XYZ file of C-alpha atoms in Angstrom:
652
model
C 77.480 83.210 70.987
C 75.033 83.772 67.946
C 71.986 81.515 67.793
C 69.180 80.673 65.548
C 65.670 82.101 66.683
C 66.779 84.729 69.240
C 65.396 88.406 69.923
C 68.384 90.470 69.994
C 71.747 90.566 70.936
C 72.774 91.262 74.228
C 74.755 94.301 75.283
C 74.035 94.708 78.929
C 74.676 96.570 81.189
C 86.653 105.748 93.616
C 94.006 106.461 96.459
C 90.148 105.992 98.933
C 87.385 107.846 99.390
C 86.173 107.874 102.601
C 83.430 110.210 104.685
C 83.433 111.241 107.838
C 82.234 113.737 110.618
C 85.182 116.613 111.853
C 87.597 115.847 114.157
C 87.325 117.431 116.941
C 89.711 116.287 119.302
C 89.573 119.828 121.223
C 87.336 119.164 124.312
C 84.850 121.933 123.350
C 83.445 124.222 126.237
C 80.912 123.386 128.684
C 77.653 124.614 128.254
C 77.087 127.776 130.764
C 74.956 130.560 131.180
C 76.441 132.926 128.911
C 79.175 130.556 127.992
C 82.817 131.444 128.141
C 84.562 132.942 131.763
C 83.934 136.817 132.551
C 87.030 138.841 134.956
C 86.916 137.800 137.997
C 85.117 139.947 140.393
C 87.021 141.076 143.406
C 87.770 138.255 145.509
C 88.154 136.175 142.535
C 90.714 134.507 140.095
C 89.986 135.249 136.715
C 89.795 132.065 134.640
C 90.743 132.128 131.005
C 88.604 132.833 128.626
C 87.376 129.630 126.815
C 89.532 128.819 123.620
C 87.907 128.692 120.585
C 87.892 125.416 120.020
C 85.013 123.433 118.614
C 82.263 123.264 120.637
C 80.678 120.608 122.028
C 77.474 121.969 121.918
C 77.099 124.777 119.271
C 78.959 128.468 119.313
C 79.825 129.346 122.754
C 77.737 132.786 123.620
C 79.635 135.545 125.429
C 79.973 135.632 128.444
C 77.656 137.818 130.793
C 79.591 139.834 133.343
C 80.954 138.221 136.462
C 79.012 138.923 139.814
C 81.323 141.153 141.699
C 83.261 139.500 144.134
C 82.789 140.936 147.886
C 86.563 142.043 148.067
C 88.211 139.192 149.859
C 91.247 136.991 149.423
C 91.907 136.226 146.042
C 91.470 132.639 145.169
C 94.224 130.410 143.920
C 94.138 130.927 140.236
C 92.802 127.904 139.064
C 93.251 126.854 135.382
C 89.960 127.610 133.324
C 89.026 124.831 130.724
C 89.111 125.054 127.576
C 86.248 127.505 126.357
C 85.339 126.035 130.101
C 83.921 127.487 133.717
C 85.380 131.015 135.008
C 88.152 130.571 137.523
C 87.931 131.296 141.437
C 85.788 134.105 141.956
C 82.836 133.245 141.446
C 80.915 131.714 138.561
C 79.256 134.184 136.242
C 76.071 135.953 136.562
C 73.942 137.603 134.501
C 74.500 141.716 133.920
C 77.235 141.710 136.922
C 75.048 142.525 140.079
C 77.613 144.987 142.229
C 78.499 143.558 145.007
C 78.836 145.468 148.776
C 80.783 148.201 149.369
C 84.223 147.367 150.048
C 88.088 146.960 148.531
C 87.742 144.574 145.401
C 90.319 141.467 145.747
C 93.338 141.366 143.596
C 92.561 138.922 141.103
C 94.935 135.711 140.743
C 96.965 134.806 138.061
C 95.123 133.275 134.917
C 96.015 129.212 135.044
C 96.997 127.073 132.010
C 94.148 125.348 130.492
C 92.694 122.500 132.111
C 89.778 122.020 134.948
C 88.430 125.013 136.311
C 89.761 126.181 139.529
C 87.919 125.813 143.160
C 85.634 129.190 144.245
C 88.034 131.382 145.947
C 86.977 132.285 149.907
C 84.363 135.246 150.054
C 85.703 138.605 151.132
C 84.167 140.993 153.118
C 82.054 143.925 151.567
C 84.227 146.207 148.931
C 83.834 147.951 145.933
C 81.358 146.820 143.456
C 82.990 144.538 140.820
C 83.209 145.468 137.597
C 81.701 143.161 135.451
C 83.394 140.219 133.648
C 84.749 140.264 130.040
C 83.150 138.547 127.683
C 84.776 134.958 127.083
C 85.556 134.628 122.938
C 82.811 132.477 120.928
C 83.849 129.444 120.079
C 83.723 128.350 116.671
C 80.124 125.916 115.611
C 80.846 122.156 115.951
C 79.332 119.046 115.718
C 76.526 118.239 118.467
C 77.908 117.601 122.230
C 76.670 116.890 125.417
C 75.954 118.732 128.408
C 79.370 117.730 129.868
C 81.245 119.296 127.016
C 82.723 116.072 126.352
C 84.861 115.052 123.396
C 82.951 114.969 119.644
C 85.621 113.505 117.953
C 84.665 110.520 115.530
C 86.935 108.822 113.600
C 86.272 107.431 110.016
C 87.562 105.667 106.698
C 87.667 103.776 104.261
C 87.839 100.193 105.600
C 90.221 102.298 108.303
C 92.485 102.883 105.749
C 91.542 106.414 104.953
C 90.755 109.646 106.782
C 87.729 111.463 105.698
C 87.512 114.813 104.528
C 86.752 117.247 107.560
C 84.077 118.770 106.454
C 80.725 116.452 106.750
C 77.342 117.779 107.660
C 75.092 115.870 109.337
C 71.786 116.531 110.428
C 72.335 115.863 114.500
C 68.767 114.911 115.353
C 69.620 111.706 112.789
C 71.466 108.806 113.891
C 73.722 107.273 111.278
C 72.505 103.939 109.675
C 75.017 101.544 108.900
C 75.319 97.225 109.028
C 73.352 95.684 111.799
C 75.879 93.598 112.486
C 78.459 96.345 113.357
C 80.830 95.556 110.509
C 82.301 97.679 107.773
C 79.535 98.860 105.263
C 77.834 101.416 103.482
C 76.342 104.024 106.491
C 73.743 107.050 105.735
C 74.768 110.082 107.114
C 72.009 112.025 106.731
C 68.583 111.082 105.158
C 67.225 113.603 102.821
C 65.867 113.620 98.874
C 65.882 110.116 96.862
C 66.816 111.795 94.149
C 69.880 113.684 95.225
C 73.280 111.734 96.738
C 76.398 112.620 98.141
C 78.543 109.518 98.118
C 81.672 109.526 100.269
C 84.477 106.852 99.526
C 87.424 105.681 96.844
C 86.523 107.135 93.331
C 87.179 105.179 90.812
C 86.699 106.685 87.697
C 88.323 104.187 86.436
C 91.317 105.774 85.433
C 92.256 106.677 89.228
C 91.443 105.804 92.522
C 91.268 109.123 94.698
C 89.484 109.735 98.003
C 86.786 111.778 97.472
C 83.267 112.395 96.591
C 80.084 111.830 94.528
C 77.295 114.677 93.794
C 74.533 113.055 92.251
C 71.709 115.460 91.091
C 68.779 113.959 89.529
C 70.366 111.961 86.638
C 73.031 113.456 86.742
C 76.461 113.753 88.088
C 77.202 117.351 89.266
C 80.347 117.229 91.244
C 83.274 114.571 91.527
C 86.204 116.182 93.941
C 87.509 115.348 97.329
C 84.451 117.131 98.843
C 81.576 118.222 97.132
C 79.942 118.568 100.438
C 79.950 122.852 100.509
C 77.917 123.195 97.004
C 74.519 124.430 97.238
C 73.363 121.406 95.176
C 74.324 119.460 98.329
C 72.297 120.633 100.536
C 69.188 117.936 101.294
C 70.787 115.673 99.754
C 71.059 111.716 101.293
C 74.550 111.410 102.228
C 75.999 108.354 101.962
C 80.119 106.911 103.618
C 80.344 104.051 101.465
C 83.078 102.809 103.821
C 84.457 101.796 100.109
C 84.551 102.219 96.755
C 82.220 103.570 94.036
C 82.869 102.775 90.687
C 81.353 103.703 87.598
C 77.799 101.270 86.260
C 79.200 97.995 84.574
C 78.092 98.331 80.879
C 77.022 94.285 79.858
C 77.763 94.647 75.496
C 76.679 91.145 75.058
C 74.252 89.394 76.415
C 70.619 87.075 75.713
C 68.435 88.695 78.343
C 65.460 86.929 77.000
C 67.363 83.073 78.020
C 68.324 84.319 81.727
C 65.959 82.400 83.032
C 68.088 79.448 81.610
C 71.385 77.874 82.568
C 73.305 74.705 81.501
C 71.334 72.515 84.073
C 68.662 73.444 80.953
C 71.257 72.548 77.843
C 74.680 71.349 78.107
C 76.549 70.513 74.711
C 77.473 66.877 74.420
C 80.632 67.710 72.316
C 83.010 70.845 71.466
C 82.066 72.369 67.744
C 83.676 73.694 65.249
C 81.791 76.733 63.997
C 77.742 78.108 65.732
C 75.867 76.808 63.015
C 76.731 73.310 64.368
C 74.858 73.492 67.902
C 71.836 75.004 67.031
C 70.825 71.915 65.519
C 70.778 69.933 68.949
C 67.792 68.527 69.800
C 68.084 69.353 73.822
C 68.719 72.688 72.587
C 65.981 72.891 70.239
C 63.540 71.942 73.253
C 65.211 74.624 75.059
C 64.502 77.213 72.447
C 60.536 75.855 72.364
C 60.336 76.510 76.067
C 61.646 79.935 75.574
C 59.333 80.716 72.215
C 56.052 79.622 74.924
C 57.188 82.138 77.268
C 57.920 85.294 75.063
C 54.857 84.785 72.552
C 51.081 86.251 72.864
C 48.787 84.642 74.235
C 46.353 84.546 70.539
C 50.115 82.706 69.134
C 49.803 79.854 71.929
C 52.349 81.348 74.198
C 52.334 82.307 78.202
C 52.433 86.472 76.922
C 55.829 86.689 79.632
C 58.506 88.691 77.435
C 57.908 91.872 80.164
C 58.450 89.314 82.571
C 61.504 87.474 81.021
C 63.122 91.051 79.944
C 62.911 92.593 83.896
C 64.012 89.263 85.148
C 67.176 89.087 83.066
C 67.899 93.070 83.585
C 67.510 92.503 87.461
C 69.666 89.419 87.133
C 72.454 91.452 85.924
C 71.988 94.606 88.078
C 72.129 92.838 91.479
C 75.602 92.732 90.408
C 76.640 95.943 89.509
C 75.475 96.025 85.528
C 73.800 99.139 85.207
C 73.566 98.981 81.090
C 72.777 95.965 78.978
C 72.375 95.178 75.233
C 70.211 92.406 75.124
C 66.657 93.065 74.413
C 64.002 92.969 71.391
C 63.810 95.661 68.499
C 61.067 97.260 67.173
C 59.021 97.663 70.249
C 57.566 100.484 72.015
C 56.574 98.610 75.132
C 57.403 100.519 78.610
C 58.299 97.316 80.478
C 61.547 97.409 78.451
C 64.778 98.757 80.128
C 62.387 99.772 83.474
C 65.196 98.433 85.696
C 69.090 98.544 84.244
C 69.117 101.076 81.360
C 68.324 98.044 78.025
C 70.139 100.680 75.686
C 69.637 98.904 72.191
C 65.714 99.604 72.577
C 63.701 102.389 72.129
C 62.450 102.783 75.641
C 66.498 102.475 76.894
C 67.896 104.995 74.154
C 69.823 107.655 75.771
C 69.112 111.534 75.022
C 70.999 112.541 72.242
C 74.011 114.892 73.795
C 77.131 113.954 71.511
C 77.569 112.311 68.700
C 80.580 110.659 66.503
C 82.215 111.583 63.676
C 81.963 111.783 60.727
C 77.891 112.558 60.588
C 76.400 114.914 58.247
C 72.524 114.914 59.567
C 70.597 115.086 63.223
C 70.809 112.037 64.839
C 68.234 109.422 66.221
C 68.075 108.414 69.779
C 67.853 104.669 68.280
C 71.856 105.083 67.783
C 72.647 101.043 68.672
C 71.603 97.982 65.919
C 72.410 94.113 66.794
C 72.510 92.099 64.148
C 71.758 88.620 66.517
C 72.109 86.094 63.379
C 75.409 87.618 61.832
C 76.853 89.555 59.161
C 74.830 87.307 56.599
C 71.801 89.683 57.754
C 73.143 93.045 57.613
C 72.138 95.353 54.516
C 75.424 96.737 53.737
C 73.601 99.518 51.946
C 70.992 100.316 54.790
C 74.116 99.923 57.436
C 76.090 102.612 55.264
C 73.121 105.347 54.956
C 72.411 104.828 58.594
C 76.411 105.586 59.426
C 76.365 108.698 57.048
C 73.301 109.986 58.668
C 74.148 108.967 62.287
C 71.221 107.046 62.590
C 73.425 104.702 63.802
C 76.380 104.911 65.914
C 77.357 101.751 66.881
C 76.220 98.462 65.027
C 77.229 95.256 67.139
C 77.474 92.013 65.121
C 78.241 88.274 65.050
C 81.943 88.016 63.145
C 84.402 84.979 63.164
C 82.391 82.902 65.663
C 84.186 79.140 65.356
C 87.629 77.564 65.950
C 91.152 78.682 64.454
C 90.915 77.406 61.057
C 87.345 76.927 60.030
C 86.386 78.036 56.634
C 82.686 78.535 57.725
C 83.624 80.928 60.646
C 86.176 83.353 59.342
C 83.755 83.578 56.112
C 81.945 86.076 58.169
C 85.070 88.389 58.265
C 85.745 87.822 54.432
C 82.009 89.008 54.062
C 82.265 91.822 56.846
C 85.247 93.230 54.636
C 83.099 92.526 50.972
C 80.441 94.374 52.045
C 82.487 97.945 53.130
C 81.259 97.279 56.995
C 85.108 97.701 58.054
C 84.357 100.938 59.797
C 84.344 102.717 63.154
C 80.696 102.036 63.892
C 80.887 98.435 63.914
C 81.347 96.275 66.508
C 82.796 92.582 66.561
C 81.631 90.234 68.841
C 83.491 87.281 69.555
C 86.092 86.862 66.444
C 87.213 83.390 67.428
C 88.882 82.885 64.039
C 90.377 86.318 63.781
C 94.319 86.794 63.696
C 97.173 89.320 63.974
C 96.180 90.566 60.323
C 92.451 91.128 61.126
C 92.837 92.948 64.632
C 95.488 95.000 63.026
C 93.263 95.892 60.400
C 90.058 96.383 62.702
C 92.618 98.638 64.828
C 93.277 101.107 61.413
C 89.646 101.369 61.104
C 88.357 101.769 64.231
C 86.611 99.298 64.901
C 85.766 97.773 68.244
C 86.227 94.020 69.391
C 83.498 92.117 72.019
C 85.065 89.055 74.464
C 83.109 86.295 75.782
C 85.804 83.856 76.716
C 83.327 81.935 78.833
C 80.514 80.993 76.791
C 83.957 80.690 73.619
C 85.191 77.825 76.043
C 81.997 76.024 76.706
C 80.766 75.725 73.079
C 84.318 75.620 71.322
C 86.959 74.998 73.726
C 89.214 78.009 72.402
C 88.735 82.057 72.519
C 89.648 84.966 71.327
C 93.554 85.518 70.862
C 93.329 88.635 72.997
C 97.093 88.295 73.427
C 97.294 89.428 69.696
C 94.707 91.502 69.588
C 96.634 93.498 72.699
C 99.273 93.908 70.889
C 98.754 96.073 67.859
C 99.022 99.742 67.336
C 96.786 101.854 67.438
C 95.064 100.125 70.364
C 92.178 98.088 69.626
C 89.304 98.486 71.995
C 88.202 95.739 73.209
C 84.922 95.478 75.837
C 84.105 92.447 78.577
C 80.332 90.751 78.272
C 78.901 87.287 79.223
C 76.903 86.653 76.183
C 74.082 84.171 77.905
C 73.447 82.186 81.295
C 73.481 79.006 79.466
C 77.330 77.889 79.391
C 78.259 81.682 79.769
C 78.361 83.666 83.002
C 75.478 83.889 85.168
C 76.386 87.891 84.966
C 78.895 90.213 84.041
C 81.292 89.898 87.284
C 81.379 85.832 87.184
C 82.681 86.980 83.274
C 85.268 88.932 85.324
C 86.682 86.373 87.463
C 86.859 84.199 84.757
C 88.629 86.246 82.207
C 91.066 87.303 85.540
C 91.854 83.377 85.817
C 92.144 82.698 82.081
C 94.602 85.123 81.047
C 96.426 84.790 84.353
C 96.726 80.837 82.942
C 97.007 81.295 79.306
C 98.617 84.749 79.035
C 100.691 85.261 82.252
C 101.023 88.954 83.027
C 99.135 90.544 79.569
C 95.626 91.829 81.279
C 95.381 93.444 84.733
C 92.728 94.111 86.979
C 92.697 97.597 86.071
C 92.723 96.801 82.505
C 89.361 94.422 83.165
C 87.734 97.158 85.210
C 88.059 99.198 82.037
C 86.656 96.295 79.588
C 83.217 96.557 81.231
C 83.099 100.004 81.656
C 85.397 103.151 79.519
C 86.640 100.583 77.112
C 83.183 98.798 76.742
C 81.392 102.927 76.644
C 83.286 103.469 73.640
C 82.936 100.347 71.957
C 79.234 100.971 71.387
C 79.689 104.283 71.416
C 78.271 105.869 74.499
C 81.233 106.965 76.063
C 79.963 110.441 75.979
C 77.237 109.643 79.005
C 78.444 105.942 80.138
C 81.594 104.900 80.982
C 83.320 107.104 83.457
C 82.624 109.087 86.802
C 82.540 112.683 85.687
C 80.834 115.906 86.187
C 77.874 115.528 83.410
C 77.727 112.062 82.534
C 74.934 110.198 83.705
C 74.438 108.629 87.342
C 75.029 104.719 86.844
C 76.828 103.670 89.862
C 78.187 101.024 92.488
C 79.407 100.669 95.653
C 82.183 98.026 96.080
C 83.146 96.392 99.379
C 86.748 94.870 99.635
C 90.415 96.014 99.614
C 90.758 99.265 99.077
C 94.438 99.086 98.433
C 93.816 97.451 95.635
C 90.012 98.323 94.242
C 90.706 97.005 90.548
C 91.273 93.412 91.974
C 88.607 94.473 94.610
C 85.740 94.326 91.640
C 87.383 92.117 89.444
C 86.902 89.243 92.830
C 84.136 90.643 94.071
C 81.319 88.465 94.614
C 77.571 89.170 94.529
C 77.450 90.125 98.901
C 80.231 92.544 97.714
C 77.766 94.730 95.573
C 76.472 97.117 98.408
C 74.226 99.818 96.323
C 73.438 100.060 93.052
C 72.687 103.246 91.084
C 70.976 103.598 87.970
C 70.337 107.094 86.189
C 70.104 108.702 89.609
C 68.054 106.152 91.055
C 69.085 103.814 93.729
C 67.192 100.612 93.185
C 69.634 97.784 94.759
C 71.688 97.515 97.777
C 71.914 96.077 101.382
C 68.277 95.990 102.693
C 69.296 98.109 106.068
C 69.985 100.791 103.094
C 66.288 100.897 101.762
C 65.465 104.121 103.465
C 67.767 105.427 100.795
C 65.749 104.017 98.072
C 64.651 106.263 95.398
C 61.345 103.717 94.702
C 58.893 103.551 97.513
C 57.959 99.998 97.327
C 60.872 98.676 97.563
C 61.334 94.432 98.388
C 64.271 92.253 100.690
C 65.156 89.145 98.673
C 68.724 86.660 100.001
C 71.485 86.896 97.376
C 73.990 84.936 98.457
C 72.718 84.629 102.196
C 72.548 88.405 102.184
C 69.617 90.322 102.419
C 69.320 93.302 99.937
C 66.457 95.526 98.750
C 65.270 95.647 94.977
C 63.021 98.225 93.638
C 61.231 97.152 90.476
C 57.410 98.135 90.837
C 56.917 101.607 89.520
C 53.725 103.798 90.167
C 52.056 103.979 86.726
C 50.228 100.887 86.203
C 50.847 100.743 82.200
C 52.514 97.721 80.917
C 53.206 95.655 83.906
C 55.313 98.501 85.285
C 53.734 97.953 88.630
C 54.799 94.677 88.431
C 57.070 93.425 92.120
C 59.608 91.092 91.573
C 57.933 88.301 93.837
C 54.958 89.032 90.765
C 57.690 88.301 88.033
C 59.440 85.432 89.909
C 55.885 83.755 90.770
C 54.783 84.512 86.803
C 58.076 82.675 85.230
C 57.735 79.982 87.468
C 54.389 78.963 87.073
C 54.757 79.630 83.686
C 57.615 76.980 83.029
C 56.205 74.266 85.406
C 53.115 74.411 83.234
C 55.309 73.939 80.193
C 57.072 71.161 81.625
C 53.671 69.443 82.592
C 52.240 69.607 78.841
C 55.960 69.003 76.844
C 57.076 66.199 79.256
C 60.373 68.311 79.650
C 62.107 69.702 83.361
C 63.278 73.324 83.045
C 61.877 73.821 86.353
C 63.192 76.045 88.778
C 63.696 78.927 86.741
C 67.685 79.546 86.679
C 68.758 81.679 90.188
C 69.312 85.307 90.160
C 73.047 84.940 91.045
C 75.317 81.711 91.271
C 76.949 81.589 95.338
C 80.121 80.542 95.926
């Protein structure tokens, strides 16, 4: 969707992983004074020394000698336990005190493993014992109690998938998982809010293994099936998703700055042919007026809201799993920008520089993304071309072929694209409505990258893109997933899912599966603005943007493709984890952290920072109460009703 007065295009934005304590099915040994049997003492059947099996209640010590016996009958040989109490004769003293002069009892035969025998029947006074051998240690496990009872626990992935046995927990912490009992997201272990282990299915996206997640700072550090033994894992929080994590949803196209809009603020009255047509709408016009009062100073007659508007549509689309965006205003140096999901076309969302495409010839710019919001009409072909030699650009995302099959006006814009030498790598196409077999072929050969919105294509034209032919040609044509704007679009980036998962399933039986839409919104929509270097993926060295899914595990591409907002358990932005069920706040990297319902769920949100520059310390109760009394005072002077301010998320 390309419109007339807006700020910017929008470009938005692990077989099962699953965590888990050792098993230890071994009974471990009891606790005792010196731990594991000593030789019986005359008088005495010698119990077996303790197994080393994990122990209940740390390493078992060795065992202090046995008191001697006082040279009686040998007891029946009862069966020691396992790493458990010494057998008849006695139980074991400290430094084997001799006992009265005398014969020393033969000792009875060593019994199986099991419950330790019954004390044999004193003897009279013999020989001193000798003292007891030392019973083996038993090898460190997981916390027990004083009855040396079994420290097994079970866990996986929806109970799908055993975890890896090697978890560390700290045992004076109690795990934290859903209130209610059910299957969710549990801390392990509480420790820094800026280092994670996440245990679950990995999905990178190319597979789905069980494994797990080593976030460091920014920065992901290890991705294996346990990560759990590096030394960057020590302190960290560690997290059993009881799921799957999956890399940050990247959002290539969407109007941030209309979120707080919907189509219960404009609906078309008719389909049209190419976008120059609806602009001209008078309800949308009205629309656009309520939206110029918002974003504009205060000495310009406006409400001074554009930090406001900007955090509200980022938050809107990270709730859900969109961890990147395209979608805000050029040219501005403001701190307010991209303080929530990483705004990447701006200057304050620019990523470091760390890789680059080719061909380039000087240093790069962070400022590597341009949107050209009002088409290819705007673009300086000559600027465009110095900025691709030099790499001050990378990627340059524009409005192509936006219209019906057939219209003149429309597939101009291609005609022009092509005049103007902007058939190259670095440019993006969004929408390309009126584009055919010969122009995704071509766009293929070159390099360039193609941007869906079949939502928003359906609700203002009644047709999309002919992704069936644009599928088809060789070399592959890359081709990203984005909701271009709330009004007529998707409310966010996974409605845009499920509804490009129903079209094609409708219209092209069998082409796109849920793998290949998992990829659309994040590999194949990395590359297709050129980030794929830091974005995109789950791998050692590319930056921290990630989600935890809840769902099927079997089948975790249809899991997310489905999923609805209550599904979106923790959120994960450059390190930082600012969204997720609210009994996960203590996990938080933000200290002020708020619970707001999403879909009858409760979740926390962390959007007020500590530096008080530029709204930054802003909650989002402050933005939410700011918009809203902002439009209801708009509606009271124009006479119009854009009040409430469009919801967060749509509920099924």
């Amino acid at each position: 969707m390309m419109r007339i007065r807006v700020l910017g295009l929008g470009l938005l934005a692990l077989v099962a992983l699953s965590v888990g304590c050792s098993d230890s099915s071994q009974e471990g040994p009891q606790p005792q004074s010196g731990g594991g049997a000593g030789a019986a003492g005359a008088g005495g059947v010698a119990g077996s020394a303790g197994s080393g099996g994990t122990s209940s209640g740390g390493t078992a010590g060795a065992a202090t000698g046995g008191s001697a016996g006082t040279g009686g009958i040998a007891g029946s040989g009862g069966s020691a336990g396992t790493g458990g109490s010494a057998g008849t004769g006695g139980a074991a003293g400290t430094s084997g005190s001799a006992g009265d002069a005398g014969t020393a009892g033969s000792a009875g035969a060593a019994g199986d493993a099991g419950t330790a025998g019954t004390a044999g029947t004193a003897g009279d006074a013999g020989t001193a014992g000798t003292a007891g051998t030392a019973g083996a240690a038993g090898t460190a496990g997981t916390a027990g109690n004083d009855a040396g009872a079994d420290a097994s626990m079970d866990a996986s992935v929806d109970g799908s998938v055993d975890a890896p046995d090697d978890v560390a927990t700290d045992p004076s912490q109690e795990p934290m998982g859903p209130p209610d009992g059910g299957v969710g997201p549990e801390i392990l272990s509480l420790g820094a809010n800026n280092k994670y282990l996440l245990k679950g299915l990995v999905v990178t996206p190319d597979t789905a293994t069980v494994g797990e997640v080593l976030v460091e700072s920014n920065v992901i550090t290890c991705v294996a099936s346990s990560c759990s033994s590096l030394p960057g894992a020590t302190g960290a929080t560690v997290i059993d998703t009881h799921g799957m994590i999956f890399p940050g949803m990247i959002d290539t196209h969407n109007h941030i700055l209309y979120d707080v809009f919907d189509e219960q603020d404009w609906t078309p009255n008719q389909l049209y042919q190419n976008h120059n047509q609806w602009t001209q709408e008078v309800e949308y016009g009205q629309m656009q007026d309520c939206y110029d009062y918002l974003i504009n100073s205060a000495s310009s007659g406006g409400a001074d809201l554009i930090c406001e508007v900007l955090k509200y549509g980022e938050l809107k689309g990270m709730i859900v799993g969109t961890t990147s965006i395209l979608g805000e205003p050029k040219g501005s140096p403001r701190k307010c920008y991209a303080s929530l999901s990483r705004s990447i076309d701006g200057a304050q969302g620019d990523l470091p520089v760390s890789a680059r495409p080719l061909p380039c010839t000087d240093p790069p710019s962070n400022d590597h993304i341009q949107v050209a919001a009002l088409g290819i009409d705007t673009v300086d072909e000559v600027a465009a071309k110095a900025n691709f030699q030099t790499c001050k650009t990378w990627s340059y995302v524009v409005h192509v072929g936006e219209g019906v099959q057939g219209n003149t006006s429309a597939f101009s814009e291609w005609t022009k694209t092509m005049t103007k030498g902007l058939d190259v790598q670095q440019l993006s196409i969004i929408h390309g409505t009126t584009l055919g077999a010969p122009e995704f072929q071509h766009m293929a050969t070159a390099g360039m990258k193609l941007i869906w919105s079949p939502k928003s294509n359906m609700f203002l034209y009644g047709q999309t893109t002919a992704i069936n032919l644009a599928w088809a040609v060789v070399p592959k044509l890359t081709i990203a997933l984005a909701p271009d704007w709330s009004m007529g679009g998707s409310v966010n980036i996974l409605d845009e899912l499920n509804y490009a998962r129903q079209f094609s399933q409708t219209h092209w039986p069998g082409l796109l599966t849920g793998k290949d839409l998992v990829k659309m919104v994040t590999s194949e929509a990395a590359k297709a603005i050129e980030v794929q270097a830091q974005l995109g993926t789950i791998e050692v060295g590319k930056l921290a943007d990630l989600i935890v899914v809840s769902g099927d595990t079997a089948n975790p591409y249809d899991a997310l493709v489905t999923a609805r907002p209550v599904n979106i358990r923790l959120v994960m932005v450059n390190g930082a984890m600012l969204v997720g069920d609210a009994y996960l706040s203590p996990a938080a990297s933000l200290p002020e952290c708020e619970t707001i319902d999403v879909c009858g769920t409760s979740k926390f949100v962390c959007v007020k920072e500590q530096s008080t520059a530029d709204k930054l310390n802003q909650k989002y109760s402050d933005i939410l109460g700011a918009l809203s009394a902002a439009i209801s005072t708009y509606d009271t002077t124009a006479g119009t009703s854009f009040s409430p301010i469009a919801p967060l998320a749509k509920c099924p």
